[in-house]
Short mmCIF file of C-alpha atoms in Angstrom, two decimals:
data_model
loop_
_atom_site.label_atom_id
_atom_site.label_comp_id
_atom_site.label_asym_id
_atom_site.label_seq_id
_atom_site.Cartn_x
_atom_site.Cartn_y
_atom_site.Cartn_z
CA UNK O 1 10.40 -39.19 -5.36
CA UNK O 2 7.41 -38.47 -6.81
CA UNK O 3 3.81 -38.98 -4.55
CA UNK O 4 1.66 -42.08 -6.34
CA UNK O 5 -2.00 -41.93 -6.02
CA UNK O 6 -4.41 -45.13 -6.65
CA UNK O 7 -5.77 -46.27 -9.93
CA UNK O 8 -8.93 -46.58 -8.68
CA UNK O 9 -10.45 -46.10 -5.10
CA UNK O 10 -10.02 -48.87 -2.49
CA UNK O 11 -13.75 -50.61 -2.13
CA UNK O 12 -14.36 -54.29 -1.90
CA UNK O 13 -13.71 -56.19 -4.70
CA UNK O 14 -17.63 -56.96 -5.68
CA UNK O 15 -18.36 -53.18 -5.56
CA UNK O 16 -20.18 -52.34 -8.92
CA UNK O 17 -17.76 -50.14 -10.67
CA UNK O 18 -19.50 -50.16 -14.56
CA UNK O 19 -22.36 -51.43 -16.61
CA UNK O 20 -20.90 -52.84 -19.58
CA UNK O 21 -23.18 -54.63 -22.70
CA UNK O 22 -26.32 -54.31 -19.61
CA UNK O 23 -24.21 -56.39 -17.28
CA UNK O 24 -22.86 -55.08 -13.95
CA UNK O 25 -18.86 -55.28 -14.06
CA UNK O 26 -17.42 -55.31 -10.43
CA UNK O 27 -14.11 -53.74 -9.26
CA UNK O 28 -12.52 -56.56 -9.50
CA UNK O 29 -13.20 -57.59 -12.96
CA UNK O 30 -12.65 -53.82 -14.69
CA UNK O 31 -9.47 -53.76 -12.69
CA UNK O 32 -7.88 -57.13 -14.08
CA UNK O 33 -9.27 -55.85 -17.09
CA UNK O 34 -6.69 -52.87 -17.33
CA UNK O 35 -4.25 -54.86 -16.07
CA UNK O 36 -4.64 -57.49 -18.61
CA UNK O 37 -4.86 -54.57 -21.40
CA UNK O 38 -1.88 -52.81 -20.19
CA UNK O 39 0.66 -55.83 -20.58
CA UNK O 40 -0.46 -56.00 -24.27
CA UNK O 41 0.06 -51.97 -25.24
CA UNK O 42 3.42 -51.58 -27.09
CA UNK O 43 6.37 -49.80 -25.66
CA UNK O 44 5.24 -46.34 -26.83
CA UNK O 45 5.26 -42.81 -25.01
CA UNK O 46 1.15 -41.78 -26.06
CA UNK O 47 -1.56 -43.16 -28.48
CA UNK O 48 -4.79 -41.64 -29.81
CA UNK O 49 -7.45 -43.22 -28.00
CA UNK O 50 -10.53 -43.79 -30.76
CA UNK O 51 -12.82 -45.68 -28.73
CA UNK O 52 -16.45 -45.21 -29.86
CA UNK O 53 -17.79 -47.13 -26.44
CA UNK O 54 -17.83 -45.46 -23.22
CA UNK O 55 -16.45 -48.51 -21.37
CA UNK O 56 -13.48 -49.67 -23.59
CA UNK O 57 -12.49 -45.97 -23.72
CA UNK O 58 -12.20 -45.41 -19.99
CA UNK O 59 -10.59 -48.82 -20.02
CA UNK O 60 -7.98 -48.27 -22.63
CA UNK O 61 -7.25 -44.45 -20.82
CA UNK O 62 -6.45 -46.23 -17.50
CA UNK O 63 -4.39 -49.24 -19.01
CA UNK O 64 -2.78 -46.64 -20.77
CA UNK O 65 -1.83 -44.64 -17.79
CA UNK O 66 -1.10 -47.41 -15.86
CA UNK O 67 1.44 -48.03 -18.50
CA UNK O 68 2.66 -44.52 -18.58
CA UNK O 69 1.62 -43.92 -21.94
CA UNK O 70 -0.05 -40.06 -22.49
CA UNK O 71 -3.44 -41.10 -24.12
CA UNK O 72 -4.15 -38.59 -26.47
CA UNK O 73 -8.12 -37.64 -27.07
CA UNK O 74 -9.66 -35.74 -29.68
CA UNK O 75 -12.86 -33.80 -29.47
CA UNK O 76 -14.31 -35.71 -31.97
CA UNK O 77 -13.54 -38.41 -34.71
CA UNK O 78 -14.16 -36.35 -38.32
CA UNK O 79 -11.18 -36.54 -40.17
CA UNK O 80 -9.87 -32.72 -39.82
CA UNK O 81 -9.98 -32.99 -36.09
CA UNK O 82 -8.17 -36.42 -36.05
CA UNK O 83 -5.21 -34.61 -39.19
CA UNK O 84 -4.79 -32.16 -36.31
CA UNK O 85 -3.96 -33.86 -33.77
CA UNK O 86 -1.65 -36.53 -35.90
CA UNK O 87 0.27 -33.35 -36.47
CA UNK O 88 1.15 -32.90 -32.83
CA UNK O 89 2.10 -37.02 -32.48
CA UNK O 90 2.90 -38.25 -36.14
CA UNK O 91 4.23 -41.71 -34.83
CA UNK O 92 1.67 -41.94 -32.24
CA UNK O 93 -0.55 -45.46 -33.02
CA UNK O 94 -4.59 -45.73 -32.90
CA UNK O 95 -6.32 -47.28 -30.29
CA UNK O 96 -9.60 -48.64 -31.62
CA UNK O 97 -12.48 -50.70 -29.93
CA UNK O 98 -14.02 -51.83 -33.17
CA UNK O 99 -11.32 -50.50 -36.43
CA UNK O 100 -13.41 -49.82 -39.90
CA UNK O 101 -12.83 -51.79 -42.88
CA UNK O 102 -12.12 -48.93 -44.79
CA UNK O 103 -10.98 -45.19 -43.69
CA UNK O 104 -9.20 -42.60 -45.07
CA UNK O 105 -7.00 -41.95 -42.35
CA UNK O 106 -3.82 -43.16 -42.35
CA UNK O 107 -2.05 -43.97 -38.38
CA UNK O 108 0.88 -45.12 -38.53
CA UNK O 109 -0.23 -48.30 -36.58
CA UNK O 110 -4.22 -49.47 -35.57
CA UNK O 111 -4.41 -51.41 -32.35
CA UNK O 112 -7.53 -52.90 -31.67
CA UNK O 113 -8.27 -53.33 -27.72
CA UNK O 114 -10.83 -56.61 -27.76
CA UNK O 115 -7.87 -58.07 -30.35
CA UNK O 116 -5.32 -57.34 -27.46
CA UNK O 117 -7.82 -58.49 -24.88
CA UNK O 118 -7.97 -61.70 -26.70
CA UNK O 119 -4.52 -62.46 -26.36
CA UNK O 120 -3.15 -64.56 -23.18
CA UNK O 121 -3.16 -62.80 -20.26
CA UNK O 122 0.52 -61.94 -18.88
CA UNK O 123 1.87 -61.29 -15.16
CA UNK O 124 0.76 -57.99 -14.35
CA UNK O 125 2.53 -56.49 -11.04
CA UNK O 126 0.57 -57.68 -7.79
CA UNK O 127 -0.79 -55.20 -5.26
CA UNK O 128 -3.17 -51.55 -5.67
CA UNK O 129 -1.87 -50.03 -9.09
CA UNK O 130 -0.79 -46.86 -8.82
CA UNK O 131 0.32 -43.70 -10.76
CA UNK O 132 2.83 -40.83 -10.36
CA UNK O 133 0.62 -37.56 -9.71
CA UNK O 134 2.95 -35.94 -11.46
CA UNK O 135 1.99 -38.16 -14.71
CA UNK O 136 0.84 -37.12 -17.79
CA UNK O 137 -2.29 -39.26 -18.40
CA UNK O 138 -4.15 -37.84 -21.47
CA UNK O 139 -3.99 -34.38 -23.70
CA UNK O 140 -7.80 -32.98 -24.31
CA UNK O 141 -8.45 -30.43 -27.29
CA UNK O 142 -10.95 -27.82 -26.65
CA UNK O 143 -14.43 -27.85 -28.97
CA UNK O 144 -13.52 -25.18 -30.98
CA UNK O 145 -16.25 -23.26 -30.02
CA UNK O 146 -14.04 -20.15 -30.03
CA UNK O 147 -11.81 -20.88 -32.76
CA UNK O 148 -9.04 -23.59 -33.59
CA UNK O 149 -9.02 -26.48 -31.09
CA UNK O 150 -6.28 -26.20 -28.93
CA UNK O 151 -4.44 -28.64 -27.05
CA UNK O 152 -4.03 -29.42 -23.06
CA UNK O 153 -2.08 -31.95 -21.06
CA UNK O 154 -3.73 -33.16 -17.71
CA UNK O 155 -1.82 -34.57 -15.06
CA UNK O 156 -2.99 -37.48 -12.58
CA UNK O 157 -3.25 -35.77 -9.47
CA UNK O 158 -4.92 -32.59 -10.66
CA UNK O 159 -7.84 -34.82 -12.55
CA UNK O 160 -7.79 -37.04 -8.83
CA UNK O 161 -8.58 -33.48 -7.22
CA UNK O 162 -10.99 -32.62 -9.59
CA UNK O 163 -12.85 -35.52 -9.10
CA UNK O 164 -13.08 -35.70 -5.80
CA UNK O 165 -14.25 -31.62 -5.21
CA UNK O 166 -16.72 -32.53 -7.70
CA UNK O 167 -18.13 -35.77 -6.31
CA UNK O 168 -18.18 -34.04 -3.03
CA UNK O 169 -20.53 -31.32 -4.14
CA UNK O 170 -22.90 -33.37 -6.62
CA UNK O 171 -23.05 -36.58 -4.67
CA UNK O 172 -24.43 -33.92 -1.49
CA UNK O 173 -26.92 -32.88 -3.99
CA UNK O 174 -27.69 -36.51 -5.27
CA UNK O 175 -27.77 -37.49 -1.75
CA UNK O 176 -25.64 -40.08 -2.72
CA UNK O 177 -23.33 -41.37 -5.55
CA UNK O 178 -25.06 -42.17 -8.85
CA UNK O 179 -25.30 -44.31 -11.79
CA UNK O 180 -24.13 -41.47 -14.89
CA UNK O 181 -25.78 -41.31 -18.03
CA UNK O 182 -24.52 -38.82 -20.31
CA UNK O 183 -25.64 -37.63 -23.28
CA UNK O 184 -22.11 -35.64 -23.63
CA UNK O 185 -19.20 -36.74 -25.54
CA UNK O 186 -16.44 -38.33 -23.69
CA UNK O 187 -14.25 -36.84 -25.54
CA UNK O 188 -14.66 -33.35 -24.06
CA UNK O 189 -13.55 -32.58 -20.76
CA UNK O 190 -17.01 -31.81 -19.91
CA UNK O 191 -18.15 -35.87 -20.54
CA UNK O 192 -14.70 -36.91 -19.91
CA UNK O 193 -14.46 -35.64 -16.02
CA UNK O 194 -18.83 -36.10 -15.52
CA UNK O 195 -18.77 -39.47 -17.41
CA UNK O 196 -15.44 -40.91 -17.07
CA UNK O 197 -13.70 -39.66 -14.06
CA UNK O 198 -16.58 -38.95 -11.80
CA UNK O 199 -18.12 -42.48 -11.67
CA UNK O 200 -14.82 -43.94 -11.71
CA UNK O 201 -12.77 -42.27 -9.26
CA UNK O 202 -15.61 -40.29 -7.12
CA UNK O 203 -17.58 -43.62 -6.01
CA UNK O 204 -20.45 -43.71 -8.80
CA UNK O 205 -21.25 -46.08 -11.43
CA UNK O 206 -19.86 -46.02 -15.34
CA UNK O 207 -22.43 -46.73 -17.52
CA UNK O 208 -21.81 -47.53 -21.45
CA UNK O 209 -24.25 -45.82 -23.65
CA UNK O 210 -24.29 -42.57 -24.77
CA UNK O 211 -28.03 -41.64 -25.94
CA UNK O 212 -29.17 -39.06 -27.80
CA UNK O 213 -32.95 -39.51 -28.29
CA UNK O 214 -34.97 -39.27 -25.71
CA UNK O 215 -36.51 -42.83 -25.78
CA UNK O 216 -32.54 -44.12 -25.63
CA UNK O 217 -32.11 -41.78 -22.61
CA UNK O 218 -34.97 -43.40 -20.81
CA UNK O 219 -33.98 -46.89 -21.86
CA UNK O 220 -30.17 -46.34 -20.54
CA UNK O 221 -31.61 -44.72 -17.40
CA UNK O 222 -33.82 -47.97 -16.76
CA UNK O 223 -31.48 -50.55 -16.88
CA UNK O 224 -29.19 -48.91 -14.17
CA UNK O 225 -30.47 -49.36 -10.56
CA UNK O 226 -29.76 -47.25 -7.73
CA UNK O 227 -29.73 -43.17 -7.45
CA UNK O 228 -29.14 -42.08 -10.94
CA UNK O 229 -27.34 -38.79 -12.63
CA UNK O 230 -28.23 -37.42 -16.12
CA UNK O 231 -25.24 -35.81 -17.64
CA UNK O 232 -26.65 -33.77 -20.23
CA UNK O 233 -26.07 -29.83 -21.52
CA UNK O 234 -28.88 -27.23 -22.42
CA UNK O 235 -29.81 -28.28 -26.18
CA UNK O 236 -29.81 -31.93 -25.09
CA UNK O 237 -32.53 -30.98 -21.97
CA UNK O 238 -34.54 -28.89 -24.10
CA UNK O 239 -34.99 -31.84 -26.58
CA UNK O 240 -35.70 -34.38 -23.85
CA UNK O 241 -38.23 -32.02 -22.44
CA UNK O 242 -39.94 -30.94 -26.14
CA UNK O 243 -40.90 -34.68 -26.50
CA UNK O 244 -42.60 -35.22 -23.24
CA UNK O 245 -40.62 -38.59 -22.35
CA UNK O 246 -41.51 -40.74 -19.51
CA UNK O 247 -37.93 -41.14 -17.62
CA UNK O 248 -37.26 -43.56 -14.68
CA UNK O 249 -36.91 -41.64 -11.31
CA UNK O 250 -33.47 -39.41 -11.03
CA UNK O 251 -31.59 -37.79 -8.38
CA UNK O 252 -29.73 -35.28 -10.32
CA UNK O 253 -29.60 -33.59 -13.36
CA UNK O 254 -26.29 -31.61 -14.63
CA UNK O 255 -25.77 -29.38 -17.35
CA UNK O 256 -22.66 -27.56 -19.05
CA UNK O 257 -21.38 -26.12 -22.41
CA UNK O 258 -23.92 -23.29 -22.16
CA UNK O 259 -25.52 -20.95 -20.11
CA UNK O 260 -28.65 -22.46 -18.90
CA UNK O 261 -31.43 -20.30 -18.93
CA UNK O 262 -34.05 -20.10 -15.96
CA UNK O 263 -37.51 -21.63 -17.67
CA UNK O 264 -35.60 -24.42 -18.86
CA UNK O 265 -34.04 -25.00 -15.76
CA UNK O 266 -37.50 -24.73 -14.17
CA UNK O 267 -39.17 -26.91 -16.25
CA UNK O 268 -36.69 -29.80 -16.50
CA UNK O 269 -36.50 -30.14 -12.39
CA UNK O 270 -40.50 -30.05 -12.12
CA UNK O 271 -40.94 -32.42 -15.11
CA UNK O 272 -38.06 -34.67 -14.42
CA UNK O 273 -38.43 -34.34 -10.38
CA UNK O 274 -34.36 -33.98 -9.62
CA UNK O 275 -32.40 -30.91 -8.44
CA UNK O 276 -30.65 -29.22 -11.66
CA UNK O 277 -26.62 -28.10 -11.53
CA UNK O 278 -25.54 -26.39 -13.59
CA UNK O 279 -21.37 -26.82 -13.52
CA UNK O 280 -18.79 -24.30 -14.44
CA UNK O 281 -15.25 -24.68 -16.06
CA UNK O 282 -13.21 -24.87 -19.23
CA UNK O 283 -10.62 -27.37 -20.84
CA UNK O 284 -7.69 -25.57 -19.63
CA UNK O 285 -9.30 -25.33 -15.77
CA UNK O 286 -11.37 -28.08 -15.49
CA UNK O 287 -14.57 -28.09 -13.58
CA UNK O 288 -14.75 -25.09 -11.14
CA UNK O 289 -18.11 -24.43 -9.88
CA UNK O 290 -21.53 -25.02 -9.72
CA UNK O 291 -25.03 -23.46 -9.32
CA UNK O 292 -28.34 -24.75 -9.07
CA UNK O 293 -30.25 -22.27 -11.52
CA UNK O 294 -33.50 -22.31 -9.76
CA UNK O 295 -32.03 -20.84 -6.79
CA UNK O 296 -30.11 -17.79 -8.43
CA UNK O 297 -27.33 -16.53 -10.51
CA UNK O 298 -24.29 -16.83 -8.44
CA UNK O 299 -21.81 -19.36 -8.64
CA UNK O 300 -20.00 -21.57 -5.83
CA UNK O 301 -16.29 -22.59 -6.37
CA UNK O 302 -15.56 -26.38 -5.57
CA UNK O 303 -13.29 -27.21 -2.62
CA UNK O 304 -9.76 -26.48 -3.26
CA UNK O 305 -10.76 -23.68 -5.69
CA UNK O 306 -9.66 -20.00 -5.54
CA UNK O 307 -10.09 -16.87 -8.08
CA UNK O 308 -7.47 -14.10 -7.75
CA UNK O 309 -7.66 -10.82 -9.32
CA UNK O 310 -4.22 -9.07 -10.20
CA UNK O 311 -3.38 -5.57 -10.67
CA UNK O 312 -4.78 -5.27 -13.90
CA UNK O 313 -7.72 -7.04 -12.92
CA UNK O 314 -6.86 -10.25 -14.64
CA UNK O 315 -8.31 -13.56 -13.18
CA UNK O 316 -6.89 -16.34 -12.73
CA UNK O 317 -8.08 -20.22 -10.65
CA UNK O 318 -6.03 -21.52 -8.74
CA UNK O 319 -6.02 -25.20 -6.45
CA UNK O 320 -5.08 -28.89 -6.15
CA UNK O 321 -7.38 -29.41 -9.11
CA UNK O 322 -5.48 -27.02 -11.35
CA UNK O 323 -1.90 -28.41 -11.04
CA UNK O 324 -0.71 -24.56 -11.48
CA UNK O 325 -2.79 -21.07 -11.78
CA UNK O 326 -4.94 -20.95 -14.86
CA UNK O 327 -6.48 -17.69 -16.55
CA UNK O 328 -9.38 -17.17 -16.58
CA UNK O 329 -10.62 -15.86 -20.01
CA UNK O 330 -14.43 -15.17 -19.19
CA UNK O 331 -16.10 -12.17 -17.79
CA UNK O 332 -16.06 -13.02 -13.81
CA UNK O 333 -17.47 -10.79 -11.11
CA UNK O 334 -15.90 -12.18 -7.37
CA UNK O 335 -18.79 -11.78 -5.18
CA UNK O 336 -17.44 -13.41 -2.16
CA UNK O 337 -14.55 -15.78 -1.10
CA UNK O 338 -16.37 -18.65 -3.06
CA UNK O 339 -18.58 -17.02 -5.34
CA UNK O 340 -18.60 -15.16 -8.25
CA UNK O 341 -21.49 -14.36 -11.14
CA UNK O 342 -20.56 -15.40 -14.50
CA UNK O 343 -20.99 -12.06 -17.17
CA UNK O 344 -19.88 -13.64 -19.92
CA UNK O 345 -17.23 -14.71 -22.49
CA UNK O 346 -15.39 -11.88 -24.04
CA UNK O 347 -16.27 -12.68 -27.45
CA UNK O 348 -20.41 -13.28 -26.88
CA UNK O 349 -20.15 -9.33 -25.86
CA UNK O 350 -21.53 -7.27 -28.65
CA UNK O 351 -22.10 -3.45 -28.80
CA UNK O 352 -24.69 -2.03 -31.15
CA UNK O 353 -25.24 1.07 -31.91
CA UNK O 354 -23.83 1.92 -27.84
CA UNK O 355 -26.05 -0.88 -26.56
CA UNK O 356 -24.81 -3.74 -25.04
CA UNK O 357 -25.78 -7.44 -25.03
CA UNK O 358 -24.07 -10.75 -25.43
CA UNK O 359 -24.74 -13.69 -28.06
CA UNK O 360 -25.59 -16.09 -25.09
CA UNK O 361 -28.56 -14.09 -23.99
CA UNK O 362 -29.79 -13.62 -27.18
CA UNK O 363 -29.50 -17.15 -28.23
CA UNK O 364 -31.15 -18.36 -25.18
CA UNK O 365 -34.21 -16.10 -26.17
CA UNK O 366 -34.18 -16.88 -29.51
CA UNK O 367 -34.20 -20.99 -28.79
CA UNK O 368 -37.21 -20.24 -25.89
CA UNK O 369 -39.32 -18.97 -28.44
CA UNK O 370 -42.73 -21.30 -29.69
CA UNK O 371 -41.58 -23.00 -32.59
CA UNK O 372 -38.14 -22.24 -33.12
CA UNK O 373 -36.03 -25.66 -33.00
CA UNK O 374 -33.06 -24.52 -32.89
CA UNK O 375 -31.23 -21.30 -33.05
CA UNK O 376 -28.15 -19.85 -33.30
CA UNK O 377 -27.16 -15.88 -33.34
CA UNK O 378 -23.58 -14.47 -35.06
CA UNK O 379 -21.85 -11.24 -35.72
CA UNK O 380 -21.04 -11.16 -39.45
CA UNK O 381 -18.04 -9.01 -40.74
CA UNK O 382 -19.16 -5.59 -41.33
CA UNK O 383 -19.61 -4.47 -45.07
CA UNK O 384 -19.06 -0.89 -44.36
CA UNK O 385 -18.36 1.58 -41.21
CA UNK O 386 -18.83 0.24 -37.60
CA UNK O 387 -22.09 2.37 -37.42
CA UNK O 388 -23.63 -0.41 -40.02
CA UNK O 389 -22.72 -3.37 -38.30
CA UNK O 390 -25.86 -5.46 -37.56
CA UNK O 391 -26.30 -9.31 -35.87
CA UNK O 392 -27.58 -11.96 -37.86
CA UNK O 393 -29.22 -15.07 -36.81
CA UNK O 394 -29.88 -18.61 -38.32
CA UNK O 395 -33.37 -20.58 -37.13
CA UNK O 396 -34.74 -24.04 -37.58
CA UNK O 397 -38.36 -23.14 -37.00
CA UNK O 398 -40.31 -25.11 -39.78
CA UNK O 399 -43.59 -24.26 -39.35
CA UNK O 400 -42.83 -19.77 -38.40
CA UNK O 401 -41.97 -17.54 -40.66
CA UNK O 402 -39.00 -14.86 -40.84
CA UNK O 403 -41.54 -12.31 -40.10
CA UNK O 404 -43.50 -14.30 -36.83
CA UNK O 405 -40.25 -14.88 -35.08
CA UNK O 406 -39.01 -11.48 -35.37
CA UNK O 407 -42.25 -10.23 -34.09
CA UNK O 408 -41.77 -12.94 -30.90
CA UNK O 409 -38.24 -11.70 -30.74
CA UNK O 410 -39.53 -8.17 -30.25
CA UNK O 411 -41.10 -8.67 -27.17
CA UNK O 412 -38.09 -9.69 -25.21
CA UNK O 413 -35.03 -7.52 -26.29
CA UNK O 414 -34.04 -4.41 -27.89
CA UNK O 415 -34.68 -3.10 -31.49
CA UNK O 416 -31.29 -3.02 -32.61
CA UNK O 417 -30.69 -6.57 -31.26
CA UNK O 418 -33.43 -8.26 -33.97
CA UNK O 419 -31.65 -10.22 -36.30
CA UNK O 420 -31.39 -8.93 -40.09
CA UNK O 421 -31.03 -10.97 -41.66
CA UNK O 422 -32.55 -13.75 -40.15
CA UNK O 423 -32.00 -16.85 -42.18
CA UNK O 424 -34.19 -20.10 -41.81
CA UNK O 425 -32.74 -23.45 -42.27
CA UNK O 426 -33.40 -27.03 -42.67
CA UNK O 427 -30.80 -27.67 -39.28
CA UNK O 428 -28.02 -26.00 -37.55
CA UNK O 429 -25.06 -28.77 -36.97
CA UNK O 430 -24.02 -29.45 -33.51
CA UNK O 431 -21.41 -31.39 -32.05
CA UNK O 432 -21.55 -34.18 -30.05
CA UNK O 433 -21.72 -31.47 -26.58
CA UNK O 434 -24.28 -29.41 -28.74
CA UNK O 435 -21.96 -26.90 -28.96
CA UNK O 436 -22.10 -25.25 -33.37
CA UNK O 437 -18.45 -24.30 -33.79
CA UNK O 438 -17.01 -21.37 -34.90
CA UNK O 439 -16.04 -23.00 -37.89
CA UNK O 440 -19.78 -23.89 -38.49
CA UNK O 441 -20.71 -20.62 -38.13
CA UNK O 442 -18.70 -18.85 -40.44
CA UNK O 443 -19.19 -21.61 -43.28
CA UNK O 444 -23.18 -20.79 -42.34
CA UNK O 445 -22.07 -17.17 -43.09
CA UNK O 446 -20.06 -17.49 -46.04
CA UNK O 447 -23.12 -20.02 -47.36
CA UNK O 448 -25.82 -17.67 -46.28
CA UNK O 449 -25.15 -14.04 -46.02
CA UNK O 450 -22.80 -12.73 -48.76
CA UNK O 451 -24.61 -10.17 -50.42
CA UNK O 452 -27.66 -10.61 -47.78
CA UNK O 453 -28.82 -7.59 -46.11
CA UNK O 454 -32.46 -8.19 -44.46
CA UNK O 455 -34.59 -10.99 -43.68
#
């Protein structure tokens, strides 16, 4: 028979589970809210869960699973992402807080959840609602950071161990659970376990909003009382930091999707007067570790958490939170039972000329440089033998020239690792995580480079 774990944890019914439309919503309330939603959800196995607010999304995903219906969630809402995943579930229907007018997409069925939570309520099943851990709750679709987004089911328990490894370590650090703001999609299992899960299952707060500027960032972080946590990832924090915004008082920051580097990491816990984490993991693991970049390199696994190295010195991470052993496709050195320093991914490794580097490095250097927005380096196909291949970069740095930031770039890594060409444009397009995608970057290629051979 399979084990059933709770819905949500056991707390008193006025507990403060969510601020919703900058109202408090109590346990209570959210909790008759999925019940109410999940007596109105059709008799189907999984739906694709379009919910642009934070609350209604984390809503529908529980009625959903609390209806045994596999919510599926894509990375983000443009029409080629949403064609893909169709593909996988052709009969699957929308679920939709607010449904557009007009769209091009065509689901076989739209439901809209404040239509359904219109309707009369119906008996829902008395008592704490529970779900198989075994259960199948939602399907996540990596960035496509690396490549073509690819698709992986999460079970209850594993995302219920997760959680609570996680809220374990960053509460410690909080010194207590937290109101989360994110500035992270949802979507991604990045937002989706540090906005969604975390608050919800690990004892925090839900909040609705998901700001982008900085002045929305301080005006989400104000109307939530208590400790708070600031879900954000390196370009976001860089941003917030560039425009020298007045924040209420925090207790933690967290970052992911990137390496961090060091002066950032500096800077944002002396300006913004909270602890920095920096958290480790991938779609296919989920959250792993964490570090707190300040205080070194290395990297502590959560709770439940192990790294094994096989004969062939493959890696793989293993625990409650992983359902069943996961590889592990970064670069990982195991420096203790718990730790390990993070090299990097395979891919970000490039050899020129017989000297090493990797992509993340550079791009960290190239984005720390004074007036350089945004920056992103790449590895364009070679035109000739391996001996020519050279990197290329793309810059947003309106007021430097080609020539200034190449100069700047000279004083922090090799010769052979300067960009040619280095091409300067108007913006580099980012996703909702601030991850560019390697689709992005080989349409900036194609756009950019053919036929370009220096700065």
């Amino acid at each position: 028979m399979p084990s059933l774990l709770p819905l949500l944890p056991a707390h008193p019914d006025d507990t403060v589970v969510a601020w919703h439309d900058a109202r408090p919503v109590s346990r209570a309330r959210f909790l008759a809210q999925i019940r109410h939603l999940a007596t109105q959800l059709p008799d189907v196995p999984e739906v694709v869960n379009l919910c642009q607010s934070r609350y209604w999304f984390s809503l529908s995903l529980l009625a959903c699973a609390l209806r045994g219906i596999r919510s599926l969630l894509p990375h983000a809402l443009a029409p080629e992402s949403l064609t893909g995943v169709w593909a996988q579930a052709p009969q699957a229907p929308a679920l939709w807080d607010n449904p557009p007018a007009e769209t091009s997409l065509k689901p076989p069925a739209v439901l809209d959840v404040r239509a359904l939570m219109a309707q009369p309520q119906q008996a829902a099943v008395p008592g704490e609602p529970a779900i198989p851990a075994e259960q199948v709750v939602a399907r996540v679709f990596t960035s496509g950071s690396t490549g073509r987004p690819q698709s992986h089911d999460k079970s209850w328990g594993p995302l219920c161990a997760s959680v609570q490894a996680t809220s374990e370590r960053l509460w410690s650090a909080a010194g207590g659970p937290c109101s989360v703001v994110g500035t992270v999609s949802f979507r991604h299992m990045y937002g989706l376990e540090s906005t969604v899960l975390l608050p919800l299952l690990g004892g925090g707060v839900l909040t609705d909003e998901q700001p982008f500027f900085p002045a929305d960032i301080a005006a989400s972080l104000a109307q939530v009382p208590g400790r708070r946590l600031l879900v954000s990832t390196p370009f976001h924090l860089r941003k917030l930091l560039e425009a020298q915004q007045d924040l209420p008082p925090l207790d933690l920051l967290l970052s992911a999707t990137a390496p961090l580097g060091l002066p950032v990491a500096q800077t944002a816990e002396s300006r913004l007067g909270a602890p920095l984490l920096e958290i480790y993991g991938a779609t296919e693991t989920g959250q792993v570790a964490t570090r707190r970049t300040t205080e070194g390199t290395a990297w502590r696994l959560l709770a439940g958490c192990e790294l094994r190295q096989d004969a062939q010195g493959g890696l793989t991470i293993q625990g409650s939170s992983q359902g069943q052993p996961q590889p592990v496709h970064d670069l990982l050195e195991i420096t203790g039972p718990d730790t390990f320093e993070l090299i990097d991914r395979p891919g970000n490794l490039v050899n020129i000329v017989g000297k090493r580097s990797s992509l993340s490095y550079l791009n960290q250097v190239l984005t720390s440089l004074p007036g350089v927005v945004d920056g992103v380096y790449c590895l364009p196909p070679a035109r000739g033998s391996s001996d020519d291949t050279r990197l290329a970069a793309f810059v947003v740095a309106p007021d430097q020239q080609a020539g200034e930031i190449l100069h700047a770039l000279r004083a922090h890594v090799d010769p052979v690792f300067l960009p040619r060409p280095l091409v300067r444009v108007e913006h580099l397009p980012r996703d909702a995580n601030g991850k560019i995608t390697s689709a992005t970057v080989q349409a900036l290629i194609r756009q950019h480079l053919d036929g370009t051979d220096a700065a």
